[in-house]
PDB file of C-alpha atoms in Angstrom:
ATOM      1  CA  MET A   8     -22.618  30.815  15.137  1.00 54.00           C
ATOM      2  CA  THR A   9     -20.041  29.934  12.483  1.00 67.00           C
ATOM      3  CA  ASP A  10     -19.860  26.225  11.618  1.00 76.00           C
ATOM      4  CA  ILE A  11     -16.295  25.124  12.343  1.00 81.00           C
ATOM      5  CA  SER A  12     -16.909  21.366  12.122  1.00 77.00           C
ATOM      6  CA  GLU A  13     -14.858  21.025   8.948  1.00 84.00           C
ATOM      7  CA  PRO A  14     -11.779  22.872  10.309  1.00 83.00           C
ATOM      8  CA  ILE A  15     -12.017  20.805  13.509  1.00 88.00           C
ATOM      9  CA  ALA A  16     -12.084  17.603  11.431  1.00 83.00           C
ATOM     10  CA  LYS A  17      -8.964  18.770   9.603  1.00 84.00           C
ATOM     11  CA  ALA A  18      -7.270  19.508  12.925  1.00 88.00           C
ATOM     12  CA  ARG A  19      -8.055  15.980  14.116  1.00 86.00           C
ATOM     13  CA  VAL A  20      -6.409  14.565  10.982  1.00 83.00           C
ATOM     14  CA  LEU A  21      -3.283  16.601  11.707  1.00 86.00           C
ATOM     15  CA  LEU A  22      -3.232  15.386  15.301  1.00 89.00           C
ATOM     16  CA  GLU A  23      -3.520  11.775  14.133  1.00 87.00           C
ATOM     17  CA  ALA A  24      -0.497  12.358  11.914  1.00 89.00           C
ATOM     18  CA  LEU A  25       1.524  14.129  14.618  1.00 93.00           C
ATOM     19  CA  PRO A  26       3.085  11.028  16.283  1.00 93.00           C
ATOM     20  CA  TYR A  27       4.206   9.771  12.872  1.00 93.00           C
ATOM     21  CA  ILE A  28       5.628  13.160  11.908  1.00 94.00           C
ATOM     22  CA  GLN A  29       7.559  13.325  15.181  1.00 96.00           C
ATOM     23  CA  ASP A  30       8.831   9.766  14.800  1.00 95.00           C
ATOM     24  CA  PHE A  31       9.947  10.162  11.188  1.00 96.00           C
ATOM     25  CA  HIS A  32      11.555  13.610  11.510  1.00 96.00           C
ATOM     26  CA  GLY A  33      15.102  13.339  10.156  1.00 96.00           C
ATOM     27  CA  ALA A  34      14.557   9.811   8.797  1.00 97.00           C
ATOM     28  CA  ILE A  35      15.345   8.767   5.233  1.00 98.00           C
ATOM     29  CA  PHE A  36      12.512   7.594   2.988  1.00 98.00           C
ATOM     30  CA  VAL A  37      13.052   6.207  -0.503  1.00 98.00           C
ATOM     31  CA  VAL A  38      10.042   6.620  -2.790  1.00 97.00           C
ATOM     32  CA  LYS A  39       9.808   4.658  -6.048  1.00 95.00           C
ATOM     33  CA  TYR A  40       7.836   6.986  -8.327  1.00 90.00           C
ATOM     34  CA  GLY A  41       6.177   5.031 -11.107  1.00 82.00           C
ATOM     35  CA  GLY A  42       2.886   3.952 -12.600  1.00 73.00           C
ATOM     36  CA  SER A  43       0.263   5.251 -14.976  1.00 68.00           C
ATOM     37  CA  PHE A  44      -0.143   8.445 -12.938  1.00 70.00           C
ATOM     38  CA  MET A  45       3.230   9.546 -14.362  1.00 78.00           C
ATOM     39  CA  ASP A  46       1.608   9.667 -17.793  1.00 77.00           C
ATOM     40  CA  ASP A  47      -1.827  10.930 -16.789  1.00 78.00           C
ATOM     41  CA  PRO A  48      -2.984  13.615 -19.256  1.00 77.00           C
ATOM     42  CA  ASP A  49      -4.387  15.604 -16.335  1.00 81.00           C
ATOM     43  CA  PRO A  50      -1.461  17.554 -14.824  1.00 83.00           C
ATOM     44  CA  ALA A  51      -3.433  17.839 -11.575  1.00 84.00           C
ATOM     45  CA  VAL A  52      -2.939  14.097 -10.984  1.00 84.00           C
ATOM     46  CA  ARG A  53       0.848  14.332 -11.358  1.00 87.00           C
ATOM     47  CA  ILE A  54       0.957  17.461  -9.203  1.00 91.00           C
ATOM     48  CA  ARG A  55      -1.127  15.803  -6.488  1.00 92.00           C
ATOM     49  CA  VAL A  56       1.343  12.920  -6.178  1.00 91.00           C
ATOM     50  CA  ALA A  57       4.288  15.300  -6.225  1.00 94.00           C
ATOM     51  CA  ALA A  58       2.650  17.412  -3.506  1.00 95.00           C
ATOM     52  CA  ASP A  59       2.384  14.364  -1.256  1.00 95.00           C
ATOM     53  CA  ILE A  60       6.107  13.718  -1.726  1.00 96.00           C
ATOM     54  CA  ALA A  61       6.828  17.389  -1.054  1.00 97.00           C
ATOM     55  CA  PHE A  62       4.803  17.125   2.165  1.00 96.00           C
ATOM     56  CA  LEU A  63       7.153  14.413   3.427  1.00 97.00           C
ATOM     57  CA  ALA A  64      10.112  16.717   2.909  1.00 97.00           C
ATOM     58  CA  ALA A  65       8.287  19.684   4.458  1.00 96.00           C
ATOM     59  CA  VAL A  66       7.828  17.818   7.770  1.00 96.00           C
ATOM     60  CA  GLY A  67      11.511  16.961   8.039  1.00 97.00           C
ATOM     61  CA  ILE A  68      11.787  13.627   6.230  1.00 97.00           C
ATOM     62  CA  ASN A  69      14.784  13.204   3.923  1.00 98.00           C
ATOM     63  CA  VAL A  70      13.235  11.944   0.697  1.00 98.00           C
ATOM     64  CA  VAL A  71      15.070  10.231  -2.149  1.00 98.00           C
ATOM     65  CA  VAL A  72      13.049   9.575  -5.298  1.00 98.00           C
ATOM     66  CA  VAL A  73      13.762   6.776  -7.760  1.00 97.00           C
ATOM     67  CA  HIS A  74      11.592   7.037 -10.846  1.00 96.00           C
ATOM     68  CA  GLY A  75      10.519   4.509 -13.425  1.00 92.00           C
ATOM     69  CA  GLY A  76       9.559   5.219 -17.003  1.00 93.00           C
ATOM     70  CA  GLY A  77       8.685   1.907 -18.604  1.00 91.00           C
ATOM     71  CA  LYS A  78       5.735   3.238 -20.583  1.00 91.00           C
ATOM     72  CA  ALA A  79       7.793   6.131 -21.933  1.00 94.00           C
ATOM     73  CA  ILE A  80      10.524   3.693 -23.000  1.00 96.00           C
ATOM     74  CA  THR A  81       7.992   1.467 -24.743  1.00 95.00           C
ATOM     75  CA  ARG A  82       6.544   4.458 -26.622  1.00 95.00           C
ATOM     76  CA  ALA A  83      10.042   5.479 -27.734  1.00 96.00           C
ATOM     77  CA  MET A  84      10.805   1.921 -28.838  1.00 97.00           C
ATOM     78  CA  ASP A  85       7.552   1.746 -30.812  1.00 96.00           C
ATOM     79  CA  ALA A  86       8.450   5.019 -32.539  1.00 96.00           C
ATOM     80  CA  SER A  87      11.821   3.500 -33.489  1.00 95.00           C
ATOM     81  CA  GLY A  88      10.294   0.274 -34.775  1.00 96.00           C
ATOM     82  CA  LEU A  89      11.599  -1.852 -31.905  1.00 96.00           C
ATOM     83  CA  LYS A  90       9.414  -4.455 -30.212  1.00 95.00           C
ATOM     84  CA  PRO A  91       9.664  -4.647 -26.401  1.00 94.00           C
ATOM     85  CA  THR A  92      10.251  -8.096 -24.888  1.00 93.00           C
ATOM     86  CA  PHE A  93       9.948  -8.906 -21.188  1.00 91.00           C
ATOM     87  CA  VAL A  94      11.081 -11.866 -19.089  1.00 88.00           C
ATOM     88  CA  ASN A  95       9.639 -12.075 -15.553  1.00 80.00           C
ATOM     89  CA  GLY A  96       8.844  -8.372 -15.636  1.00 79.00           C
ATOM     90  CA  LEU A  97      12.317  -7.312 -16.860  1.00 87.00           C
ATOM     91  CA  ARG A  98      12.891  -5.668 -20.250  1.00 94.00           C
ATOM     92  CA  VAL A  99      15.275  -7.476 -22.593  1.00 95.00           C
ATOM     93  CA  THR A 100      17.761  -4.746 -23.521  1.00 97.00           C
ATOM     94  CA  ASP A 101      20.025  -4.931 -26.552  1.00 96.00           C
ATOM     95  CA  GLU A 102      22.374  -2.104 -27.548  1.00 96.00           C
ATOM     96  CA  ALA A 103      19.761  -0.209 -29.580  1.00 97.00           C
ATOM     97  CA  THR A 104      17.217  -0.504 -26.768  1.00 97.00           C
ATOM     98  CA  MET A 105      19.787   0.663 -24.208  1.00 98.00           C
ATOM     99  CA  ALA A 106      20.390   3.866 -26.166  1.00 97.00           C
ATOM    100  CA  ILE A 107      16.649   4.580 -26.053  1.00 97.00           C
ATOM    101  CA  VAL A 108      16.415   3.647 -22.362  1.00 97.00           C
ATOM    102  CA  ARG A 109      19.217   6.008 -21.367  1.00 96.00           C
ATOM    103  CA  LYS A 110      17.957   8.962 -23.396  1.00 96.00           C
ATOM    104  CA  THR A 111      14.361   8.490 -22.253  1.00 96.00           C
ATOM    105  CA  LEU A 112      15.112   8.069 -18.551  1.00 96.00           C
ATOM    106  CA  ASP A 113      17.984  10.520 -18.082  1.00 94.00           C
ATOM    107  CA  GLU A 114      17.020  13.291 -20.475  1.00 93.00           C
ATOM    108  CA  ILE A 115      13.226  13.190 -20.569  1.00 94.00           C
ATOM    109  CA  VAL A 116      11.572  11.402 -17.636  1.00 95.00           C
ATOM    110  CA  ASN A 117      14.023  12.592 -14.978  1.00 96.00           C
ATOM    111  CA  LYS A 118      13.518  16.204 -16.043  1.00 96.00           C
ATOM    112  CA  GLU A 119       9.726  15.814 -16.099  1.00 94.00           C
ATOM    113  CA  VAL A 120       9.693  14.367 -12.576  1.00 95.00           C
ATOM    114  CA  CYS A 121      11.975  17.139 -11.297  1.00 96.00           C
ATOM    115  CA  ASP A 122       9.871  19.839 -12.960  1.00 95.00           C
ATOM    116  CA  THR A 123       6.693  18.445 -11.387  1.00 94.00           C
ATOM    117  CA  LEU A 124       8.273  18.285  -7.925  1.00 96.00           C
ATOM    118  CA  ALA A 125       9.638  21.816  -8.313  1.00 97.00           C
ATOM    119  CA  SER A 126       6.149  23.061  -9.201  1.00 96.00           C
ATOM    120  CA  VAL A 127       5.005  22.180  -5.655  1.00 96.00           C
ATOM    121  CA  LYS A 128       7.992  23.909  -4.019  1.00 96.00           C
ATOM    122  CA  ALA A 129      10.123  20.811  -3.477  1.00 97.00           C
ATOM    123  CA  ARG A 130      13.851  21.125  -4.232  1.00 97.00           C
ATOM    124  CA  PRO A 131      14.578  18.196  -6.567  1.00 98.00           C
ATOM    125  CA  LYS A 132      18.046  17.455  -7.919  1.00 98.00           C
ATOM    126  CA  GLY A 133      18.102  15.161 -10.923  1.00 97.00           C
ATOM    127  CA  LEU A 134      20.827  12.516 -10.765  1.00 97.00           C
ATOM    128  CA  PRO A 135      21.439  10.287 -13.805  1.00 95.00           C
ATOM    129  CA  GLY A 136      21.578   6.810 -12.355  1.00 95.00           C
ATOM    130  CA  ASP A 137      24.967   5.995 -13.852  1.00 94.00           C
ATOM    131  CA  SER A 138      26.461   8.867 -11.846  1.00 96.00           C
ATOM    132  CA  VAL A 139      25.537   7.239  -8.518  1.00 97.00           C
ATOM    133  CA  LEU A 140      24.898   3.556  -9.314  1.00 98.00           C
ATOM    134  CA  VAL A 141      27.384   0.818 -10.207  1.00 98.00           C
ATOM    135  CA  CYS A 142      26.223  -2.574 -11.433  1.00 97.00           C
ATOM    136  CA  GLN A 143      27.206  -5.940 -12.737  1.00 97.00           C
ATOM    137  CA  LYS A 144      25.447  -7.647 -15.620  1.00 97.00           C
ATOM    138  CA  LEU A 145      22.376  -9.546 -14.436  1.00 95.00           C
ATOM    139  CA  THR A 146      23.007 -13.265 -14.944  1.00 93.00           C
ATOM    140  CA  ALA A 147      20.206 -14.842 -12.898  1.00 87.00           C
ATOM    141  CA  ASP A 148      16.583 -14.046 -12.065  1.00 80.00           C
ATOM    142  CA  ASP A 149      15.185 -13.692  -8.538  1.00 73.00           C
ATOM    143  CA  ASP A 150      14.735 -17.486  -8.386  1.00 74.00           C
ATOM    144  CA  GLY A 151      18.426 -18.004  -9.133  1.00 80.00           C
ATOM    145  CA  GLN A 152      17.786 -19.322 -12.641  1.00 85.00           C
ATOM    146  CA  PRO A 153      20.403 -18.306 -15.266  1.00 91.00           C
ATOM    147  CA  CYS A 154      19.282 -15.603 -17.688  1.00 90.00           C
ATOM    148  CA  ASP A 155      20.766 -13.241 -20.249  1.00 93.00           C
ATOM    149  CA  LEU A 156      18.682 -10.132 -20.870  1.00 95.00           C
ATOM    150  CA  GLY A 157      21.411  -8.124 -22.577  1.00 96.00           C
ATOM    151  CA  PHE A 158      22.309  -4.764 -21.016  1.00 97.00           C
ATOM    152  CA  VAL A 159      20.333  -5.377 -17.836  1.00 97.00           C
ATOM    153  CA  GLY A 160      22.204  -4.855 -14.595  1.00 97.00           C
ATOM    154  CA  ASP A 161      22.065  -5.665 -10.909  1.00 94.00           C
ATOM    155  CA  VAL A 162      23.187  -2.774  -8.678  1.00 96.00           C
ATOM    156  CA  THR A 163      26.241  -3.614  -6.594  1.00 96.00           C
ATOM    157  CA  GLU A 164      27.145  -0.151  -5.293  1.00 97.00           C
ATOM    158  CA  VAL A 165      25.354   3.091  -4.481  1.00 98.00           C
ATOM    159  CA  LYS A 166      27.543   6.174  -4.136  1.00 98.00           C
ATOM    160  CA  VAL A 167      26.065   7.055  -0.781  1.00 98.00           C
ATOM    161  CA  LYS A 168      28.268  10.081  -0.104  1.00 97.00           C
ATOM    162  CA  MET A 169      27.084  11.766  -3.289  1.00 97.00           C
ATOM    163  CA  VAL A 170      23.416  11.161  -2.486  1.00 98.00           C
ATOM    164  CA  LYS A 171      23.793  12.273   1.134  1.00 97.00           C
ATOM    165  CA  LYS A 172      25.634  15.429   0.081  1.00 97.00           C
ATOM    166  CA  GLU A 173      22.645  16.474  -2.019  1.00 97.00           C
ATOM    167  CA  MET A 174      20.349  15.868   0.958  1.00 97.00           C
ATOM    168  CA  ALA A 175      22.671  17.775   3.286  1.00 96.00           C
ATOM    169  CA  ASP A 176      22.548  20.689   0.834  1.00 97.00           C
ATOM    170  CA  GLY A 177      18.754  20.694   1.089  1.00 96.00           C
ATOM    171  CA  PHE A 178      17.936  18.905  -2.143  1.00 98.00           C
ATOM    172  CA  MET A 179      15.715  15.912  -2.901  1.00 98.00           C
ATOM    173  CA  PRO A 180      17.754  13.496  -5.057  1.00 98.00           C
ATOM    174  CA  VAL A 181      15.811  12.143  -8.034  1.00 98.00           C
ATOM    175  CA  ILE A 182      17.570   9.098  -9.465  1.00 98.00           C
ATOM    176  CA  SER A 183      16.964   7.397 -12.812  1.00 97.00           C
ATOM    177  CA  PRO A 184      17.286   3.586 -13.037  1.00 97.00           C
ATOM    178  CA  VAL A 185      20.393   3.427 -15.208  1.00 97.00           C
ATOM    179  CA  ALA A 186      23.697   2.170 -13.789  1.00 98.00           C
ATOM    180  CA  GLU A 187      27.308   2.067 -14.925  1.00 98.00           C
ATOM    181  CA  GLY A 188      28.647  -1.435 -15.463  1.00 97.00           C
ATOM    182  CA  TYR A 189      32.128  -2.594 -14.551  1.00 96.00           C
ATOM    183  CA  ASP A 190      32.854  -2.456 -18.289  1.00 95.00           C
ATOM    184  CA  GLY A 191      32.083   1.281 -18.310  1.00 96.00           C
ATOM    185  CA  LYS A 192      28.876   0.818 -20.311  1.00 96.00           C
ATOM    186  CA  PRO A 193      25.396   1.900 -19.184  1.00 97.00           C
ATOM    187  CA  TYR A 194      22.940  -0.773 -18.074  1.00 98.00           C
ATOM    188  CA  ASN A 195      19.187  -0.783 -17.709  1.00 97.00           C
ATOM    189  CA  VAL A 196      18.112  -1.676 -14.166  1.00 96.00           C
ATOM    190  CA  ASN A 197      14.587  -2.353 -12.999  1.00 92.00           C
ATOM    191  CA  ALA A 198      13.464   0.769 -11.100  1.00 93.00           C
ATOM    192  CA  ASP A 199      11.986  -1.278  -8.253  1.00 91.00           C
ATOM    193  CA  THR A 200      15.337  -2.990  -7.812  1.00 93.00           C
ATOM    194  CA  VAL A 201      17.163   0.339  -7.842  1.00 96.00           C
ATOM    195  CA  ALA A 202      14.822   1.747  -5.191  1.00 96.00           C
ATOM    196  CA  GLY A 203      15.489  -1.239  -2.968  1.00 96.00           C
ATOM    197  CA  ARG A 204      19.260  -1.045  -3.342  1.00 97.00           C
ATOM    198  CA  VAL A 205      19.254   2.719  -2.693  1.00 98.00           C
ATOM    199  CA  ALA A 206      17.077   2.232   0.395  1.00 98.00           C
ATOM    200  CA  SER A 207      19.416  -0.468   1.720  1.00 97.00           C
ATOM    201  CA  ALA A 208      22.544   1.591   1.100  1.00 97.00           C
ATOM    202  CA  LEU A 209      21.041   4.641   2.843  1.00 97.00           C
ATOM    203  CA  ARG A 210      19.607   2.550   5.723  1.00 96.00           C
ATOM    204  CA  ALA A 211      16.223   4.088   4.984  1.00 97.00           C
ATOM    205  CA  ARG A 212      13.432   3.810   7.535  1.00 97.00           C
ATOM    206  CA  ARG A 213      10.838   3.328   4.814  1.00 97.00           C
ATOM    207  CA  LEU A 214      10.796   2.191   1.201  1.00 97.00           C
ATOM    208  CA  VAL A 215       7.598   3.084  -0.654  1.00 97.00           C
ATOM    209  CA  TYR A 216       6.681   1.747  -4.083  1.00 95.00           C
ATOM    210  CA  MET A 217       4.108   3.943  -5.821  1.00 91.00           C
ATOM    211  CA  SER A 218       2.555   2.291  -8.861  1.00 86.00           C
ATOM    212  CA  ASP A 219      -0.804   1.810 -10.552  1.00 84.00           C
ATOM    213  CA  VAL A 220      -2.089  -1.158  -8.564  1.00 84.00           C
ATOM    214  CA  PRO A 221      -3.730  -1.087  -5.098  1.00 87.00           C
ATOM    215  CA  GLY A 222      -0.912  -3.194  -3.645  1.00 92.00           C
ATOM    216  CA  LEU A 223      -0.465  -6.961  -3.637  1.00 93.00           C
ATOM    217  CA  LEU A 224      -3.748  -8.664  -4.511  1.00 93.00           C
ATOM    218  CA  ALA A 225      -4.642 -12.201  -3.417  1.00 92.00           C
ATOM    219  CA  ASP A 226      -6.538 -12.426  -6.710  1.00 89.00           C
ATOM    220  CA  PRO A 227      -4.795 -10.257  -9.328  1.00 81.00           C
ATOM    221  CA  LYS A 228      -8.120  -9.920 -11.154  1.00 83.00           C
ATOM    222  CA  ASP A 229      -9.962  -8.672  -8.064  1.00 88.00           C
ATOM    223  CA  PRO A 230      -8.932  -5.157  -6.925  1.00 83.00           C
ATOM    224  CA  THR A 231     -10.792  -5.685  -3.633  1.00 87.00           C
ATOM    225  CA  SER A 232      -8.575  -8.653  -2.603  1.00 92.00           C
ATOM    226  CA  LEU A 233      -5.833  -6.453  -1.160  1.00 92.00           C
ATOM    227  CA  ILE A 234      -3.316  -8.124   1.150  1.00 94.00           C
ATOM    228  CA  SER A 235      -2.824  -5.407   3.786  1.00 93.00           C
ATOM    229  CA  THR A 236       0.188  -7.019   5.463  1.00 93.00           C
ATOM    230  CA  LEU A 237       2.629  -9.370   3.757  1.00 95.00           C
ATOM    231  CA  LYS A 238       5.159 -11.260   5.837  1.00 95.00           C
ATOM    232  CA  VAL A 239       8.460 -12.228   4.239  1.00 95.00           C
ATOM    233  CA  GLY A 240       7.873 -15.877   5.132  1.00 95.00           C
ATOM    234  CA  ASP A 241       4.738 -15.961   2.975  1.00 95.00           C
ATOM    235  CA  VAL A 242       6.426 -14.740  -0.205  1.00 95.00           C
ATOM    236  CA  GLU A 243       7.584 -18.067  -1.653  1.00 93.00           C
ATOM    237  CA  GLY A 244       4.166 -19.663  -1.217  1.00 94.00           C
ATOM    238  CA  LEU A 245       2.461 -16.752  -2.963  1.00 93.00           C
ATOM    239  CA  LYS A 246       4.929 -16.970  -5.843  1.00 92.00           C
ATOM    240  CA  LYS A 247       4.090 -20.650  -6.314  1.00 90.00           C
ATOM    241  CA  LYS A 248       0.388 -19.800  -6.318  1.00 90.00           C
ATOM    242  CA  GLY A 249       0.911 -17.138  -8.977  1.00 89.00           C
ATOM    243  CA  VAL A 250      -0.179 -14.316  -6.678  1.00 92.00           C
ATOM    244  CA  ILE A 251       3.268 -12.753  -7.032  1.00 92.00           C
ATOM    245  CA  ASP A 252       3.920 -12.777 -10.762  1.00 86.00           C
ATOM    246  CA  LYS A 253       5.128 -10.715 -13.710  1.00 81.00           C
ATOM    247  CA  GLY A 254       5.973  -7.101 -12.769  1.00 79.00           C
ATOM    248  CA  MET A 255       5.244  -7.796  -9.093  1.00 87.00           C
ATOM    249  CA  ARG A 256       8.116 -10.310  -8.898  1.00 87.00           C
ATOM    250  CA  PRO A 257      11.044  -7.834  -9.035  1.00 84.00           C
ATOM    251  CA  LYS A 258       9.128  -5.460  -6.741  1.00 88.00           C
ATOM    252  CA  ILE A 259       8.617  -8.072  -4.022  1.00 93.00           C
ATOM    253  CA  ALA A 260      12.110  -9.531  -4.472  1.00 91.00           C
ATOM    254  CA  SER A 261      13.574  -6.063  -4.017  1.00 92.00           C
ATOM    255  CA  ALA A 262      11.402  -5.437  -0.952  1.00 94.00           C
ATOM    256  CA  VAL A 263      12.481  -8.693   0.702  1.00 95.00           C
ATOM    257  CA  ARG A 264      16.137  -7.931   0.042  1.00 94.00           C
ATOM    258  CA  ALA A 265      15.783  -4.389   1.404  1.00 96.00           C
ATOM    259  CA  LEU A 266      14.203  -5.680   4.614  1.00 96.00           C
ATOM    260  CA  ALA A 267      17.032  -8.190   5.029  1.00 96.00           C
ATOM    261  CA  GLU A 268      19.547  -5.366   4.612  1.00 95.00           C
ATOM    262  CA  GLY A 269      18.142  -3.035   7.262  1.00 94.00           C
ATOM    263  CA  VAL A 270      15.143  -1.198   5.833  1.00 96.00           C
ATOM    264  CA  GLN A 271      12.459  -1.300   8.525  1.00 94.00           C
ATOM    265  CA  ARG A 272       9.315  -1.533   6.407  1.00 94.00           C
ATOM    266  CA  VAL A 273       8.257  -1.513   2.780  1.00 96.00           C
ATOM    267  CA  HIS A 274       4.956  -0.201   1.431  1.00 96.00           C
ATOM    268  CA  LEU A 275       3.156  -0.749  -1.875  1.00 94.00           C
ATOM    269  CA  VAL A 276       0.666   2.037  -2.600  1.00 93.00           C
ATOM    270  CA  ASP A 277      -1.549   3.039  -5.511  1.00 90.00           C
ATOM    271  CA  GLY A 278      -0.482   6.392  -6.916  1.00 87.00           C
ATOM    272  CA  ARG A 279      -3.879   6.754  -8.612  1.00 86.00           C
ATOM    273  CA  LEU A 280      -5.617   6.959  -5.233  1.00 88.00           C
ATOM    274  CA  PRO A 281      -5.648  10.568  -3.974  1.00 88.00           C
ATOM    275  CA  HIS A 282      -3.093  11.060  -1.193  1.00 91.00           C
ATOM    276  CA  SER A 283      -2.372   7.326  -0.895  1.00 91.00           C
ATOM    277  CA  LEU A 284       1.211   8.069   0.175  1.00 93.00           C
ATOM    278  CA  LEU A 285       0.122  10.252   3.090  1.00 93.00           C
ATOM    279  CA  LEU A 286      -2.658   7.876   4.117  1.00 91.00           C
ATOM    280  CA  GLU A 287      -0.248   4.940   4.188  1.00 92.00           C
ATOM    281  CA  ILE A 288       2.473   6.736   6.154  1.00 93.00           C
ATOM    282  CA  PHE A 289       0.587   9.075   8.498  1.00 91.00           C
ATOM    283  CA  THR A 290      -2.588   7.193   9.457  1.00 85.00           C
ATOM    284  CA  ASP A 291      -3.216   4.156  11.624  1.00 78.00           C
ATOM    285  CA  ARG A 292      -5.149   2.295   8.953  1.00 76.00           C
ATOM    286  CA  GLY A 293      -3.063   2.594   5.788  1.00 79.00           C
ATOM    287  CA  VAL A 294      -4.352   1.913   2.280  1.00 88.00           C
ATOM    288  CA  GLY A 295      -1.791  -0.337   0.578  1.00 92.00           C
ATOM    289  CA  THR A 296       0.286  -3.426   1.295  1.00 94.00           C
ATOM    290  CA  GLU A 297       2.849  -3.270   4.082  1.00 94.00           C
ATOM    291  CA  ILE A 298       5.710  -5.771   3.797  1.00 95.00           C
ATOM    292  CA  VAL A 299       7.294  -6.721   7.116  1.00 94.00           C
ATOM    293  CA  HIS A 300       9.600  -9.246   8.753  1.00 90.00           C
ATOM    294  CA  ASP A 301       7.929 -12.427  10.019  1.00 84.00           C
TER     295      ASP A 301
END
């Protein structure tokens, strides 16, 4: 008799996912696409992540992708003899840096992300951020302390009709984190922040940050200290303890703001882990950090 134990196991996995697929059909998900997997020399890694995103769209979820590109920007700055400087996880951006940021994100990274998604039969539509995002100059950090980081913006408007039109036409919008300032100039915006603002504006059911860390770690040096569920009320205490620090600060600040503005749940998942996106969304257990209201 033919051994069908493996196909039966696969069928059980599909049945476990079924309630989630039914619940999320027609919903809007915003996926922040960033982390070392974007630069992995093995194309199979990039394709695997893109296939997971394509799966969401294939089961009826309206997916909007916001991509990062920090490592690509840093490489381009190094090649131009410019030294990157960061304050609380945000890149200080003078005029010369902004020119590199815009070219790298809009002309190189956005195209690479779209090409990878298209290779797995998704229908991506690249949108330069300054065509759909409006911002003001960032003048304070997430703690309210005054700061001046140059051409760094805080998104104040998302052109929702433009994004929704692309979705209605069957496309997956892929947005770069560059915004147009009120002065008509382009501004660099943290990609995590952009993802949160886009999710809020679209009233997304889920906001998912894909990066190269397992999620929020109680001990940043211990990858096994994953915090599976983070309540908004615990955020300030974890910031004071240094658990939420550096690049995690804008990510968590954006997540908290998105939840306050109507996004139901936020997830932090490790893009290096095979199928982490699907495991987090379509299984009971999950594999990353889920950020929820108190």
